[in-house]
Coordinates of N, CA and C in Angstrom, one line a residue:
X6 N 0.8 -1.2 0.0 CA 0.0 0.0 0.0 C 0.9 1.2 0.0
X7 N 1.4 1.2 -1.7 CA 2.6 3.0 -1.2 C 1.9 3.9 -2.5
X8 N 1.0 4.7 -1.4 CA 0.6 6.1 -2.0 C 1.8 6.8 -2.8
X9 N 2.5 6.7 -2.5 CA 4.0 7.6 -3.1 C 4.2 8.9 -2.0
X10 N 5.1 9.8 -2.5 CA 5.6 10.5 -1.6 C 4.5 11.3 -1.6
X11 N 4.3 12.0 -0.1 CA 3.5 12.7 0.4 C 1.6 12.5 0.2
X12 N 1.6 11.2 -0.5 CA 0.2 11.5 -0.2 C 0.1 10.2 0.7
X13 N -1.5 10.6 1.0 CA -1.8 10.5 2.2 C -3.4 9.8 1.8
X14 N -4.3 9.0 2.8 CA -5.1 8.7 2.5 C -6.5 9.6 2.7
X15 N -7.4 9.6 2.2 CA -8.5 10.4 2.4 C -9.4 9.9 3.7
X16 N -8.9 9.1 4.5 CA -10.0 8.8 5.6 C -9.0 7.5 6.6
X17 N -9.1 7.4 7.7 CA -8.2 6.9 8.7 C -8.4 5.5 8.5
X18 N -7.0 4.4 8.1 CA -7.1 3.4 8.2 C -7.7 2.4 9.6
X19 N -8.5 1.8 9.7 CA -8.6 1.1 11.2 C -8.8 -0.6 10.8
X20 N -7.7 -1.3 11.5 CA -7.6 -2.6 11.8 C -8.5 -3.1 11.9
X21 N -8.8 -5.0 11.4 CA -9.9 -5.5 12.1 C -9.1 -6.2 13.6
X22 N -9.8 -6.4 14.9 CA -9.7 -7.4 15.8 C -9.2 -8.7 15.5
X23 N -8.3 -8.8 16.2 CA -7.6 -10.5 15.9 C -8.8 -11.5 16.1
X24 N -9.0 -12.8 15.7 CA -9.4 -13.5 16.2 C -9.7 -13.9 17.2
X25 N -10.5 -14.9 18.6 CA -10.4 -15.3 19.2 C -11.3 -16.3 19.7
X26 N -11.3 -17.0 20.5 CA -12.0 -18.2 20.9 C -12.8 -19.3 19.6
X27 N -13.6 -19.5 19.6 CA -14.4 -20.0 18.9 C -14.1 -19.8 17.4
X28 N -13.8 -18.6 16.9 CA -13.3 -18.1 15.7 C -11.9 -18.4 15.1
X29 N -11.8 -19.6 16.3 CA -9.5 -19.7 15.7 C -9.7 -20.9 15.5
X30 N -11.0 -21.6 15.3 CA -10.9 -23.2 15.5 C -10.7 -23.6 14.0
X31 N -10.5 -24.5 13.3 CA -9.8 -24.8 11.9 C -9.8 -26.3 12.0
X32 N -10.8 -26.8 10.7 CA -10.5 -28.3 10.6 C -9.7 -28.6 9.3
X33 N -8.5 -29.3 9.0 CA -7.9 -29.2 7.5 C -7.6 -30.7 7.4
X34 N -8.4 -31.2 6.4 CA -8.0 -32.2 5.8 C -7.6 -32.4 4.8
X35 N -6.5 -33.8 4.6 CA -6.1 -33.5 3.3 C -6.6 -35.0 2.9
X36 N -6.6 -34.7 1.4 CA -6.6 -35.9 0.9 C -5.3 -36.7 -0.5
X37 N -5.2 -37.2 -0.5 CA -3.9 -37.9 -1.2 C -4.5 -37.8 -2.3
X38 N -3.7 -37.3 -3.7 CA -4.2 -37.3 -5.4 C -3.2 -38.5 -5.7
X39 N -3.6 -38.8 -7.2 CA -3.5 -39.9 -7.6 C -1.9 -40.0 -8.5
X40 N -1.1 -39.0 -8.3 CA -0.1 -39.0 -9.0 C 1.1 -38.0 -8.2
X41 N 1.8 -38.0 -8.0 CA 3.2 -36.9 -7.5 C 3.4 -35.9 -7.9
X42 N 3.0 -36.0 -9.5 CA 3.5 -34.8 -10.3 C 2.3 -33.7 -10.1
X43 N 1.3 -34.2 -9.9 CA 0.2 -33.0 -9.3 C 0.5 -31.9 -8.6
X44 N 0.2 -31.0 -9.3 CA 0.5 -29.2 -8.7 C -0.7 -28.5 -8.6
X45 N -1.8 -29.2 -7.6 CA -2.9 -28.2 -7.5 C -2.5 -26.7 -7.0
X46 N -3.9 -25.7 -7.8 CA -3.3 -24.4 -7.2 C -4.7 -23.7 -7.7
X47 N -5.1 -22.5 -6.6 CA -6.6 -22.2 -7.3 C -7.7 -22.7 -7.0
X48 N -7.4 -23.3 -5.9 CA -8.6 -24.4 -5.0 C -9.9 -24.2 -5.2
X49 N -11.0 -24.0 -5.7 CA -12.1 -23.8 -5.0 C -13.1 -24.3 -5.2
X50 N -14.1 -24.5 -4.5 CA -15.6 -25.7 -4.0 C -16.5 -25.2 -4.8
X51 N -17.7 -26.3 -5.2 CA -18.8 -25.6 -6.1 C -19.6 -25.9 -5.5
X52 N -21.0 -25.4 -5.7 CA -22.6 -25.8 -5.3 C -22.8 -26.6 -4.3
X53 N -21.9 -28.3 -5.4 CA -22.5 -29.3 -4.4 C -21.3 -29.8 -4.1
X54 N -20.2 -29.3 -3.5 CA -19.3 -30.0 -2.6 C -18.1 -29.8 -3.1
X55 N -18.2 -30.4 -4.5 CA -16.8 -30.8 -5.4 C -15.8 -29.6 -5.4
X56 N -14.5 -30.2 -4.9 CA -13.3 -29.4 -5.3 C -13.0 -29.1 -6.7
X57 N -12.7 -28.0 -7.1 CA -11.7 -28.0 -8.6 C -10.6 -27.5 -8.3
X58 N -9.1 -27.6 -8.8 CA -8.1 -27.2 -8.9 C -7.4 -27.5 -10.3
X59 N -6.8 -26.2 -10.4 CA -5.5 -26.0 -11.3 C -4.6 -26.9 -11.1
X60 N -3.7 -27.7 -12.3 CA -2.5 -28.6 -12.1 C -1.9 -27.9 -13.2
X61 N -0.9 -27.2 -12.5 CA 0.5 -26.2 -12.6 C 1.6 -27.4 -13.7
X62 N 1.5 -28.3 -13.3 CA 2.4 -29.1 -13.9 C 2.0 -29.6 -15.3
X63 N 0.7 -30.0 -15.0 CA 0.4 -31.1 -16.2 C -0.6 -30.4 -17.3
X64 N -0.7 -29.4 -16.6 CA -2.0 -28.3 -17.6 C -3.1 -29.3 -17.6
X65 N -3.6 -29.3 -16.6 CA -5.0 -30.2 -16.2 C -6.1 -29.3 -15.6
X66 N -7.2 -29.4 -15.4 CA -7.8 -29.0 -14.1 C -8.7 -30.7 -13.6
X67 N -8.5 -30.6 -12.3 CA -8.4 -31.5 -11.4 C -10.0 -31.2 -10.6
X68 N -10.4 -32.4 -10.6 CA -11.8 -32.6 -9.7 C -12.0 -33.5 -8.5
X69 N -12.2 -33.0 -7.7 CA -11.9 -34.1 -6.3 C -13.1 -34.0 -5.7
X70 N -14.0 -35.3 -5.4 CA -15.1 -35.7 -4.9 C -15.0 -35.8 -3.1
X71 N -14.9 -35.1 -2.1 CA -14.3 -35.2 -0.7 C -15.3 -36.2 -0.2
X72 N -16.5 -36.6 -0.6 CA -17.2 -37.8 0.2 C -16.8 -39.1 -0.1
X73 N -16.4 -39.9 -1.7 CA -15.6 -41.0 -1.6 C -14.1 -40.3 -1.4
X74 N -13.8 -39.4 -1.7 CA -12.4 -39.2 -2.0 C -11.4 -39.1 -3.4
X75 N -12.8 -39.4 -4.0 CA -12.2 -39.7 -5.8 C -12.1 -38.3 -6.3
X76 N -10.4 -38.8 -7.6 CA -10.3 -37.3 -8.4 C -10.4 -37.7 -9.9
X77 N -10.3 -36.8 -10.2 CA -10.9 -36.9 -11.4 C -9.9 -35.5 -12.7
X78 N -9.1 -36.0 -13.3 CA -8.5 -34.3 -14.5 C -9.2 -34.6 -15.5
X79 N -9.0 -33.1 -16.3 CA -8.9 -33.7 -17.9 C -7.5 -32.7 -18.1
X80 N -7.4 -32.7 -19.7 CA -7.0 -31.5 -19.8 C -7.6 -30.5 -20.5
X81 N -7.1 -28.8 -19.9 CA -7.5 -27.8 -20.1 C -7.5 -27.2 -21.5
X82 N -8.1 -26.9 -22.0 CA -8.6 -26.4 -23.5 C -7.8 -24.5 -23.2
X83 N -7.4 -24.3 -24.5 CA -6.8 -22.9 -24.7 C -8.1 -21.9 -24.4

């Protein structure tokens, strides 16, 4: 965040509150993919559950089912 020299913002930055109690709890599971060379990256969940990620390596996108645990690529179209 560099405004450059001398300027300045039009209204007072203010922090949010750290976390605490109840709000710091965290469950991370992982699950094992089906290959090594896999470079998920870009995580994100849809509608009904399913993971998709980016594979950095293989130029795939990657589908992972978290209730059997099954995944699933193809590859990615231009």
């Amino acid at each position: 965040m560099n405004l450059g020299k001398g300027a300045d913002w039009s209204y007072p930055l203010k922090t949010l509150p750290r976390p605490s109690g109840r709000a710091t709890r965290v469950l991370i599971t992982e699950y094992d993919l089906p290959r090594r060379t896999i470079a998920p990256h870009d995580v994100r969940t849809d509608a009904q559950g399913m993971v998709w990620y980016s594979n950095f390596s293989e130029n795939t996108l990657g589908r992972l089912d978290p209730r059997p645990a099954r995944t699933r690529s193809s590859p990615t179209r231009p």
